[in-house]
mmCIF file of C-alpha atoms in Angstrom:
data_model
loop_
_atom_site.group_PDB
_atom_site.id
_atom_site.type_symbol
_atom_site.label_atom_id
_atom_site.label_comp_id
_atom_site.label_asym_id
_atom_site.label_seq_id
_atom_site.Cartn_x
_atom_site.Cartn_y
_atom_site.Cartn_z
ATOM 1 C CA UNK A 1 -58.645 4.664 -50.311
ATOM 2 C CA UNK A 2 -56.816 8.124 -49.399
ATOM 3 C CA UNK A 3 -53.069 7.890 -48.484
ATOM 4 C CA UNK A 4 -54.008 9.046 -44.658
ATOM 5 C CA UNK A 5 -56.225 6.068 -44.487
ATOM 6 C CA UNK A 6 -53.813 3.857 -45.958
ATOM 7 C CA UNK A 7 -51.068 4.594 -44.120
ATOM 8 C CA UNK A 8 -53.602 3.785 -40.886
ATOM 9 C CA UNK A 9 -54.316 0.273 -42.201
ATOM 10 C CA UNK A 10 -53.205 -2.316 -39.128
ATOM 11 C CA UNK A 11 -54.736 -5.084 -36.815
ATOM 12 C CA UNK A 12 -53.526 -6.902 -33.869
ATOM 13 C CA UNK A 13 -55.339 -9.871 -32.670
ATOM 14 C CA UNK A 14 -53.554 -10.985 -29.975
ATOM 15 C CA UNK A 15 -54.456 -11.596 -26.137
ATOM 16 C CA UNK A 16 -53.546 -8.151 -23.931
ATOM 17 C CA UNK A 17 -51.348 -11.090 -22.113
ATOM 18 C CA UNK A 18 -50.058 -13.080 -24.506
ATOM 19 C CA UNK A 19 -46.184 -13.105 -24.102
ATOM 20 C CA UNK A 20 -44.532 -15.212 -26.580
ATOM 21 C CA UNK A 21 -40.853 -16.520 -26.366
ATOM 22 C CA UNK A 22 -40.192 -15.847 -29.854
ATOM 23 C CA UNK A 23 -41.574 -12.798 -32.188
ATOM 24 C CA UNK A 24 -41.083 -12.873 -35.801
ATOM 25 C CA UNK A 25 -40.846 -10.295 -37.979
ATOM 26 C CA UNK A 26 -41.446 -9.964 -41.853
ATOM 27 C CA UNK A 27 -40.565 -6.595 -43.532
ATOM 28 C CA UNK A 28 -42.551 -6.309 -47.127
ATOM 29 C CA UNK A 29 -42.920 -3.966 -50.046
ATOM 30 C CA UNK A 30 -44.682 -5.325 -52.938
ATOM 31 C CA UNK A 31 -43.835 -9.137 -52.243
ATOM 32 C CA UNK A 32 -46.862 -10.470 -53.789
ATOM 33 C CA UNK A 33 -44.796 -12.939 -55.529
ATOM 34 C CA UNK A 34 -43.945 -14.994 -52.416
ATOM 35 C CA UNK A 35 -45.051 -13.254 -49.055
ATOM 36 C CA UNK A 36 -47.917 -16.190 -49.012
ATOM 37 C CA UNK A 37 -44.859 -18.976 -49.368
ATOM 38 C CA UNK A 38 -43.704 -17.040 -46.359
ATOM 39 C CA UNK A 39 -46.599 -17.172 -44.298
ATOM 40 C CA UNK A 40 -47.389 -20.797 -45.210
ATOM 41 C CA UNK A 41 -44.066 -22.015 -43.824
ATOM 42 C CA UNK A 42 -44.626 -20.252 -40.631
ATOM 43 C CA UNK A 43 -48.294 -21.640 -40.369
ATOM 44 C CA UNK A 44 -47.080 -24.865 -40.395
ATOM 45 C CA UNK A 45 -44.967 -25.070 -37.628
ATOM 46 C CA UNK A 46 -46.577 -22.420 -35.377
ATOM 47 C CA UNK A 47 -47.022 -22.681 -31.671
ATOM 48 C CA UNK A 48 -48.658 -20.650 -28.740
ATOM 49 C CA UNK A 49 -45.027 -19.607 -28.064
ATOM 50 C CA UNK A 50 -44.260 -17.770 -31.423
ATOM 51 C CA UNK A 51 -45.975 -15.104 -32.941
ATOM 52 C CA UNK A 52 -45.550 -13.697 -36.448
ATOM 53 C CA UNK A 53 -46.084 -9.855 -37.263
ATOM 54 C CA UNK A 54 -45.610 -8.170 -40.804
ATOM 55 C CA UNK A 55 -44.503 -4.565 -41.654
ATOM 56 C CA UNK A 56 -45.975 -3.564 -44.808
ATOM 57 C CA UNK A 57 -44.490 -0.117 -46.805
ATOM 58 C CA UNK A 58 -47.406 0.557 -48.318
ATOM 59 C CA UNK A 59 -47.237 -2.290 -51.234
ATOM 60 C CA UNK A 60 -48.757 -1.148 -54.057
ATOM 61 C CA UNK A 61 -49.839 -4.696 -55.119
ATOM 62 C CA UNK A 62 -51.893 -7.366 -53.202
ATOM 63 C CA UNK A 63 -49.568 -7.962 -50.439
ATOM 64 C CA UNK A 64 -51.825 -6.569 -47.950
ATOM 65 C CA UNK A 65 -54.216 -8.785 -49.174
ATOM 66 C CA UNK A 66 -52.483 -11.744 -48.236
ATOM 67 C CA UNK A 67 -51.451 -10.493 -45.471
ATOM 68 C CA UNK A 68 -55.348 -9.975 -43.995
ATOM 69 C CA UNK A 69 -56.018 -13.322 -45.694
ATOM 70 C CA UNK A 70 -53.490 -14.642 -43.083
ATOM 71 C CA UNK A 71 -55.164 -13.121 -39.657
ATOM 72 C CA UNK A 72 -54.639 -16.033 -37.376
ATOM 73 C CA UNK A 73 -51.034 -17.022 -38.855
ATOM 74 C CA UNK A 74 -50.180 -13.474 -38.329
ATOM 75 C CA UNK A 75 -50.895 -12.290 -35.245
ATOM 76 C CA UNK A 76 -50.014 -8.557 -36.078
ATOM 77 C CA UNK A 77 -49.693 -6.057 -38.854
ATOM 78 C CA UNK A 78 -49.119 -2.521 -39.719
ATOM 79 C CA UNK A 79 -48.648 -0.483 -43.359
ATOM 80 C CA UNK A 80 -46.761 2.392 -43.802
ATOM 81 C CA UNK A 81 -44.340 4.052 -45.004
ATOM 82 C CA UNK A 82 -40.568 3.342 -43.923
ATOM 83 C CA UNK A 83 -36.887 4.991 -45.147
ATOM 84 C CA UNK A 84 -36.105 1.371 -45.393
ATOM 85 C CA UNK A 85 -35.998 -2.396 -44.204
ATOM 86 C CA UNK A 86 -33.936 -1.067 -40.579
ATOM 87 C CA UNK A 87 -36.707 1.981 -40.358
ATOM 88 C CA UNK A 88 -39.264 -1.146 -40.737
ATOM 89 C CA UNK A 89 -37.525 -3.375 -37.930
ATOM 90 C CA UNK A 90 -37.201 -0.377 -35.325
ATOM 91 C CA UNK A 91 -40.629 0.568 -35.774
ATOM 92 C CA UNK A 92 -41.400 -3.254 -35.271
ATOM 93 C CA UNK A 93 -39.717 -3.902 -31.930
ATOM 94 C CA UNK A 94 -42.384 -1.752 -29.519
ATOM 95 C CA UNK A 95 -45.220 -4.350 -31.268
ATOM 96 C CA UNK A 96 -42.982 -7.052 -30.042
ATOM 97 C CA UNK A 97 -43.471 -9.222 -27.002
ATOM 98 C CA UNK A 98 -41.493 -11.880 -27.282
ATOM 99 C CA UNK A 99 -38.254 -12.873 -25.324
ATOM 100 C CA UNK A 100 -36.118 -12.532 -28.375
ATOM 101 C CA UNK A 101 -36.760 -10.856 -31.930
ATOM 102 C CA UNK A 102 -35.928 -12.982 -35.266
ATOM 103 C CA UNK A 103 -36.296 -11.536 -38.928
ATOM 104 C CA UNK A 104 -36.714 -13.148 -42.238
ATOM 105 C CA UNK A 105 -37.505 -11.433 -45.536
ATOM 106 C CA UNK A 106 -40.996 -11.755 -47.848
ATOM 107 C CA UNK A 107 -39.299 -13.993 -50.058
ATOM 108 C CA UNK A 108 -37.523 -16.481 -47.504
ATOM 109 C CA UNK A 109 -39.043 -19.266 -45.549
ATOM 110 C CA UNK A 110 -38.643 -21.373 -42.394
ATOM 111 C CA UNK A 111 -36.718 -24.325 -42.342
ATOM 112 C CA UNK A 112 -38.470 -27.090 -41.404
ATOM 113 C CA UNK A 113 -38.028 -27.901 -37.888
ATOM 114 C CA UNK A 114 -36.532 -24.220 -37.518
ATOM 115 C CA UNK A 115 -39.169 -23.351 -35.169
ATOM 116 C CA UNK A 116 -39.019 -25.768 -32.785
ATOM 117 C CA UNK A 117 -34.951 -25.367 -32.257
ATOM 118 C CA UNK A 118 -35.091 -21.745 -31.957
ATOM 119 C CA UNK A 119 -38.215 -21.954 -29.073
ATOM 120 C CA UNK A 120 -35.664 -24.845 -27.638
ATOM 121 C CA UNK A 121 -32.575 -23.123 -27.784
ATOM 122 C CA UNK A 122 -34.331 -19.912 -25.820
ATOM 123 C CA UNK A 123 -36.582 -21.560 -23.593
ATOM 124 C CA UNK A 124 -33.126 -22.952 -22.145
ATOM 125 C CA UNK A 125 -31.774 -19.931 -21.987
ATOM 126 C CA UNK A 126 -31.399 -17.664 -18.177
ATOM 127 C CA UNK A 127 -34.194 -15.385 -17.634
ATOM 128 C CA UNK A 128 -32.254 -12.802 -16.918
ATOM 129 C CA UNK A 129 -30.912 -10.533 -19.441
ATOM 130 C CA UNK A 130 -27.803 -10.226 -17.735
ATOM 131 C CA UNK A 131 -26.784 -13.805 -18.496
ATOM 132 C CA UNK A 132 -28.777 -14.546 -21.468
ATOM 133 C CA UNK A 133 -27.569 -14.911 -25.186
ATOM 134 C CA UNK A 134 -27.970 -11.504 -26.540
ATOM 135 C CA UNK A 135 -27.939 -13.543 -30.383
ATOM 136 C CA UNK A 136 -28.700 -17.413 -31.138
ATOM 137 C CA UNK A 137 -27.966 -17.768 -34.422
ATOM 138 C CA UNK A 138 -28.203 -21.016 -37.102
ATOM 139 C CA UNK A 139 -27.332 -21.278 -40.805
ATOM 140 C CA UNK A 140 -28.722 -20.431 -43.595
ATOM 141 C CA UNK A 141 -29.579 -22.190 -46.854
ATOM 142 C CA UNK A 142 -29.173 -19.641 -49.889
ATOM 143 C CA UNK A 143 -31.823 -20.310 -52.958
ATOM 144 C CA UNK A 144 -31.913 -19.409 -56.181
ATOM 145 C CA UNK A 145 -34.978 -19.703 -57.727
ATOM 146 C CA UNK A 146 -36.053 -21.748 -54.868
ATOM 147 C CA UNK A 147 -32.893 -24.522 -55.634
ATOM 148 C CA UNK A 148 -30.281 -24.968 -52.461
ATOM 149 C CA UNK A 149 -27.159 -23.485 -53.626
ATOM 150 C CA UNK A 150 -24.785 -22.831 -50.901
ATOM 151 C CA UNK A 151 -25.044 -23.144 -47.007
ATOM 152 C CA UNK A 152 -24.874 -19.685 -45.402
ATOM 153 C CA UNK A 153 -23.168 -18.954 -41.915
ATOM 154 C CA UNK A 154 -20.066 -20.080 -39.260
ATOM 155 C CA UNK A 155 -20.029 -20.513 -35.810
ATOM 156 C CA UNK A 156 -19.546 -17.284 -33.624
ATOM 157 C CA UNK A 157 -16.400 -16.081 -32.884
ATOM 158 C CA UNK A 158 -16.198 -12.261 -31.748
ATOM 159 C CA UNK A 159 -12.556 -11.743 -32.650
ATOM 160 C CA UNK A 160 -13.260 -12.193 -36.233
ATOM 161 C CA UNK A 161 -16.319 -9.884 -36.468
ATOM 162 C CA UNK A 162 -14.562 -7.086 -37.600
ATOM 163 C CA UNK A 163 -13.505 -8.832 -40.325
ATOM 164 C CA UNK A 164 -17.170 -9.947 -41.697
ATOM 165 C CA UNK A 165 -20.346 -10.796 -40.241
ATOM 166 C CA UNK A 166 -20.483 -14.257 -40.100
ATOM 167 C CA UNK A 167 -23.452 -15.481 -38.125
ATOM 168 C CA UNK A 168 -26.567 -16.079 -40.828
ATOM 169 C CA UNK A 169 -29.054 -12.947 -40.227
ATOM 170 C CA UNK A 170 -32.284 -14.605 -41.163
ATOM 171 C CA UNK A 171 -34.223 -15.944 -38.504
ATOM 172 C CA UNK A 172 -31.078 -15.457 -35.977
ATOM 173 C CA UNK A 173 -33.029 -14.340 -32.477
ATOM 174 C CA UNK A 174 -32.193 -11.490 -30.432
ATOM 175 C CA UNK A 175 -32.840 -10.802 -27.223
ATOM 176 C CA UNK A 176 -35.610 -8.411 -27.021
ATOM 177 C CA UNK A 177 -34.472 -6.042 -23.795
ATOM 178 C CA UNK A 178 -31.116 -6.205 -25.163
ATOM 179 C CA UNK A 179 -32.036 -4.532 -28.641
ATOM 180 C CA UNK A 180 -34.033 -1.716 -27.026
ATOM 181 C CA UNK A 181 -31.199 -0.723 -25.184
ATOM 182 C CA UNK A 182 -28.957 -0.691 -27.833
ATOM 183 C CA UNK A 183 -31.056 1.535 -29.485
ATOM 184 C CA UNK A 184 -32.187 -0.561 -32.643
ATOM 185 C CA UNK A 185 -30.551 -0.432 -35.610
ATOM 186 C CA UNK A 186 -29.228 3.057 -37.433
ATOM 187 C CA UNK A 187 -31.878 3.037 -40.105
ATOM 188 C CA UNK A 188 -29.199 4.802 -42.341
ATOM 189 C CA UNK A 189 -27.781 2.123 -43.455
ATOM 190 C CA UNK A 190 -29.736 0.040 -46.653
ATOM 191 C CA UNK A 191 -28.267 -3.520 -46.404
ATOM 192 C CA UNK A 192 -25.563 -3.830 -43.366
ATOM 193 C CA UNK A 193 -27.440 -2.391 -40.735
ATOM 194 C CA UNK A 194 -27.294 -5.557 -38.667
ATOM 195 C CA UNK A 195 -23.543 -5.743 -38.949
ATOM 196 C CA UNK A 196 -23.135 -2.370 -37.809
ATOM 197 C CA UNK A 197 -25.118 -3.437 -34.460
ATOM 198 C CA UNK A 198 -23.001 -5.775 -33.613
ATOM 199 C CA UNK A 199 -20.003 -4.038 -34.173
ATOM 200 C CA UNK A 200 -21.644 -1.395 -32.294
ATOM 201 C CA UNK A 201 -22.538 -3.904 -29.163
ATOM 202 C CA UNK A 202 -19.846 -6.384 -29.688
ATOM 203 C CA UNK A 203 -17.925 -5.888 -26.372
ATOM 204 C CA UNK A 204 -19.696 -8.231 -23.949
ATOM 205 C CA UNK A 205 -21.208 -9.653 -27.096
ATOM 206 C CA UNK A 206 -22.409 -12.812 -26.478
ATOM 207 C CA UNK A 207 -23.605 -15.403 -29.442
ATOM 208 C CA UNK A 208 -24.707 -18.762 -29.496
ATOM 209 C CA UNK A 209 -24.670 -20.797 -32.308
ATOM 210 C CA UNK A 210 -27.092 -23.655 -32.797
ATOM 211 C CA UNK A 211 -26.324 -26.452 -35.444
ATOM 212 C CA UNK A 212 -29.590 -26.480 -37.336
ATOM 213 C CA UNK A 213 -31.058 -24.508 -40.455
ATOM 214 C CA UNK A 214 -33.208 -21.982 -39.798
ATOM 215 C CA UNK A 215 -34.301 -20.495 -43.099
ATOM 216 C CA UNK A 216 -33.816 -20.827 -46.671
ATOM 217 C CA UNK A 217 -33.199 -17.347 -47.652
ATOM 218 C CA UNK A 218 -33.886 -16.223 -51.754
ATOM 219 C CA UNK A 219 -30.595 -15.148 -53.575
ATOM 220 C CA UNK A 220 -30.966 -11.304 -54.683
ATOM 221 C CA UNK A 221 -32.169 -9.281 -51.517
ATOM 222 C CA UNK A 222 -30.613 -6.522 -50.708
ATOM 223 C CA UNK A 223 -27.280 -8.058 -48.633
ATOM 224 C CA UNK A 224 -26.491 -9.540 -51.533
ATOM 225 C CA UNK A 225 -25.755 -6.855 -54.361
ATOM 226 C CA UNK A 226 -22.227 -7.002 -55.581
ATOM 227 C CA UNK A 227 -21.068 -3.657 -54.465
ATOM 228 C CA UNK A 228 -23.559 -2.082 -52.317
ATOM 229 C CA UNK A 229 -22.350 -4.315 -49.237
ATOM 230 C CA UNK A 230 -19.302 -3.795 -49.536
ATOM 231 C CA UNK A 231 -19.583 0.189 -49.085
ATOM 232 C CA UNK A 232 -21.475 -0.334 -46.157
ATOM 233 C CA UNK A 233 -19.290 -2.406 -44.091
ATOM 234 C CA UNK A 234 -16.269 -0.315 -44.637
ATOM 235 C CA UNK A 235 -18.828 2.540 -43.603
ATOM 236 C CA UNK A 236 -19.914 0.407 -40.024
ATOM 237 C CA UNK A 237 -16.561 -0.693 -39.260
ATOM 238 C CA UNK A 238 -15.504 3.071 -39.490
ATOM 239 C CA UNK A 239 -17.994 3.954 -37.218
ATOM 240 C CA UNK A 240 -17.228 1.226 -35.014
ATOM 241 C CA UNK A 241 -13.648 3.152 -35.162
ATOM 242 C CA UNK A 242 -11.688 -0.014 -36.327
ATOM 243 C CA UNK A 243 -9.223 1.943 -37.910
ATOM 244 C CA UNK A 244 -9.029 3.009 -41.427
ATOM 245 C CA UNK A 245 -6.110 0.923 -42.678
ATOM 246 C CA UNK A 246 -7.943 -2.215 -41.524
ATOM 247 C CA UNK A 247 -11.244 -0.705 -42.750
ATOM 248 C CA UNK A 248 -9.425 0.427 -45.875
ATOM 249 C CA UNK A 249 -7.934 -3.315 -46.597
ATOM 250 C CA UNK A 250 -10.973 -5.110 -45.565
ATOM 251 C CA UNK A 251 -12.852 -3.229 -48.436
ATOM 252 C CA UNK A 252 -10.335 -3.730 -50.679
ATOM 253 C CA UNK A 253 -10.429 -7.310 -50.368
ATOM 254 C CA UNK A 254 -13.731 -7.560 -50.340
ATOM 255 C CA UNK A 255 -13.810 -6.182 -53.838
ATOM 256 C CA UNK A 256 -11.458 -8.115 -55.147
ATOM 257 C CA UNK A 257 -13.292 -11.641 -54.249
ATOM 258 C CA UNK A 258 -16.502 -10.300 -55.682
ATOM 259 C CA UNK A 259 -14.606 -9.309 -58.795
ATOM 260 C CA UNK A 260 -12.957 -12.632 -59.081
ATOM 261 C CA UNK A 261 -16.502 -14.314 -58.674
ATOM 262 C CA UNK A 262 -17.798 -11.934 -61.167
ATOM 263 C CA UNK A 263 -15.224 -13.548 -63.240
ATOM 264 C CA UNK A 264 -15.520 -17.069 -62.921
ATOM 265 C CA UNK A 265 -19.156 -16.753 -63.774
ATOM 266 C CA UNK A 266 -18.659 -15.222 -67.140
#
């Protein structure tokens, strides 16, 4: 196959009027490995109210594979190339129908039960945008290896978010109309580009926080490099215009706690 008529490959086999309250989106590049431990988690708790749609960057091994193996779990897909996983997610949110947007990575999976609380939690939720929840976020369990090591996320609470993000990313829902009119995410940035959104959008922000786990998320992505992070949230919060001594000391003490975990493990 030529690269124009890779970069073409898609499907989308949903209803012209199918209008989901939740859409689900999986960014992938080469995620063989576990993509199918992905899809399998969604499969099993997947309603008429949900739909699942992968972003492929033109893997050069057998993810696209799986992921036309999967037509019926996932209800849409595209491959091409991206400048990254924030490229991937803006192109994503025009294929989108659903009331609010939720991410998770090839090598994460649902919670079980995860589902179910999220389609809850919005179903609950005003109609209109005005009122709505712009985020609903849960926890996250970080793996390693696939083993539950540490519990991942805090309740919301908007006058510490320029000190860190603390809301767990994966599988947290946004509201659909309310991303589009931020703009998406600035596809500049590799691993914080969802902390820079809210900083972006965080007066007026409004968050809620449900008590349940909604993913297990693999230990290793791209959030969680020692160093790169850390550049990247001094770099949103100076965009944000925080102020560069906060900014400045914020990084600084970052640093230090990584370095002292460094430590401990050696």
């Amino acid at each position: 196959m030529n690269s124009s008529a890779a970069a073409s490959r898609r499907f989308d086999d949903r209803a012209p009027t199918h209008e989901p309250l939740l859409s689900i989106v999986c960014a992938v590049r080469n995620g063989q490995a576990t993509l199918g431990q992905l899809i399998d988690s969604y499969a099993a708790q997947q309603t008429a109210q949900s739909e699942l749609l992968v972003f492929d960057a033109m893997s050069t091994d057998g993810s696209w594979s799986i992921v036309e193996a999967a037509r019926g779990t996932v209800a849409a897909a595209l491959s091409e190339s991206d400048r990254g996983i924030y490229d991937a997610w803006n192109k994503a949110l025009p294929w989108c129908r659903g009331r609010y947007v939720a991410y998770i990575g090839c090598d994460d999976r649902l919670a079980p039960g995860a589902l179910q609380a999220l389609l809850a939690a919005i179903a609950a939720c005003p109609s209109d945008a005005t009122d709505a929840p712009h985020v609903i976020a849960g926890f996250n369990v970080l793996t390693r290896q696939g083993t539950p090591a540490e519990l991942l996320g805090e309740p919301f609470r908007l006058a510490r978010l320029p000190r860190r993000l603390m809301m767990a990313h994966v599988m947290a829902a946004h509201n659909r109309h309310w991303l589009v009119s931020a703009g998406g995410y600035d596809s500049s940035f590799r691993s914080s580009g969802d902390y820079e959104l809210l900083l972006r959008e965080r007066n007026g922000l409004r968050v809620q926080t449900l008590p349940a786990v909604l993913a297990f998320m693999e230990d290793g992505g791209t959030s969680r490099q020692r160093w790169t992070p850390h550049l990247e949230n001094f770099r949103a919060r100076r965009k944000a215009r925080l102020g560069t001594p906060l900014s400045i000391w914020l990084f600084v003490r970052a640093i230090g706690f990584t370095a002292l975990r460094m430590l401990r493990l050696k």
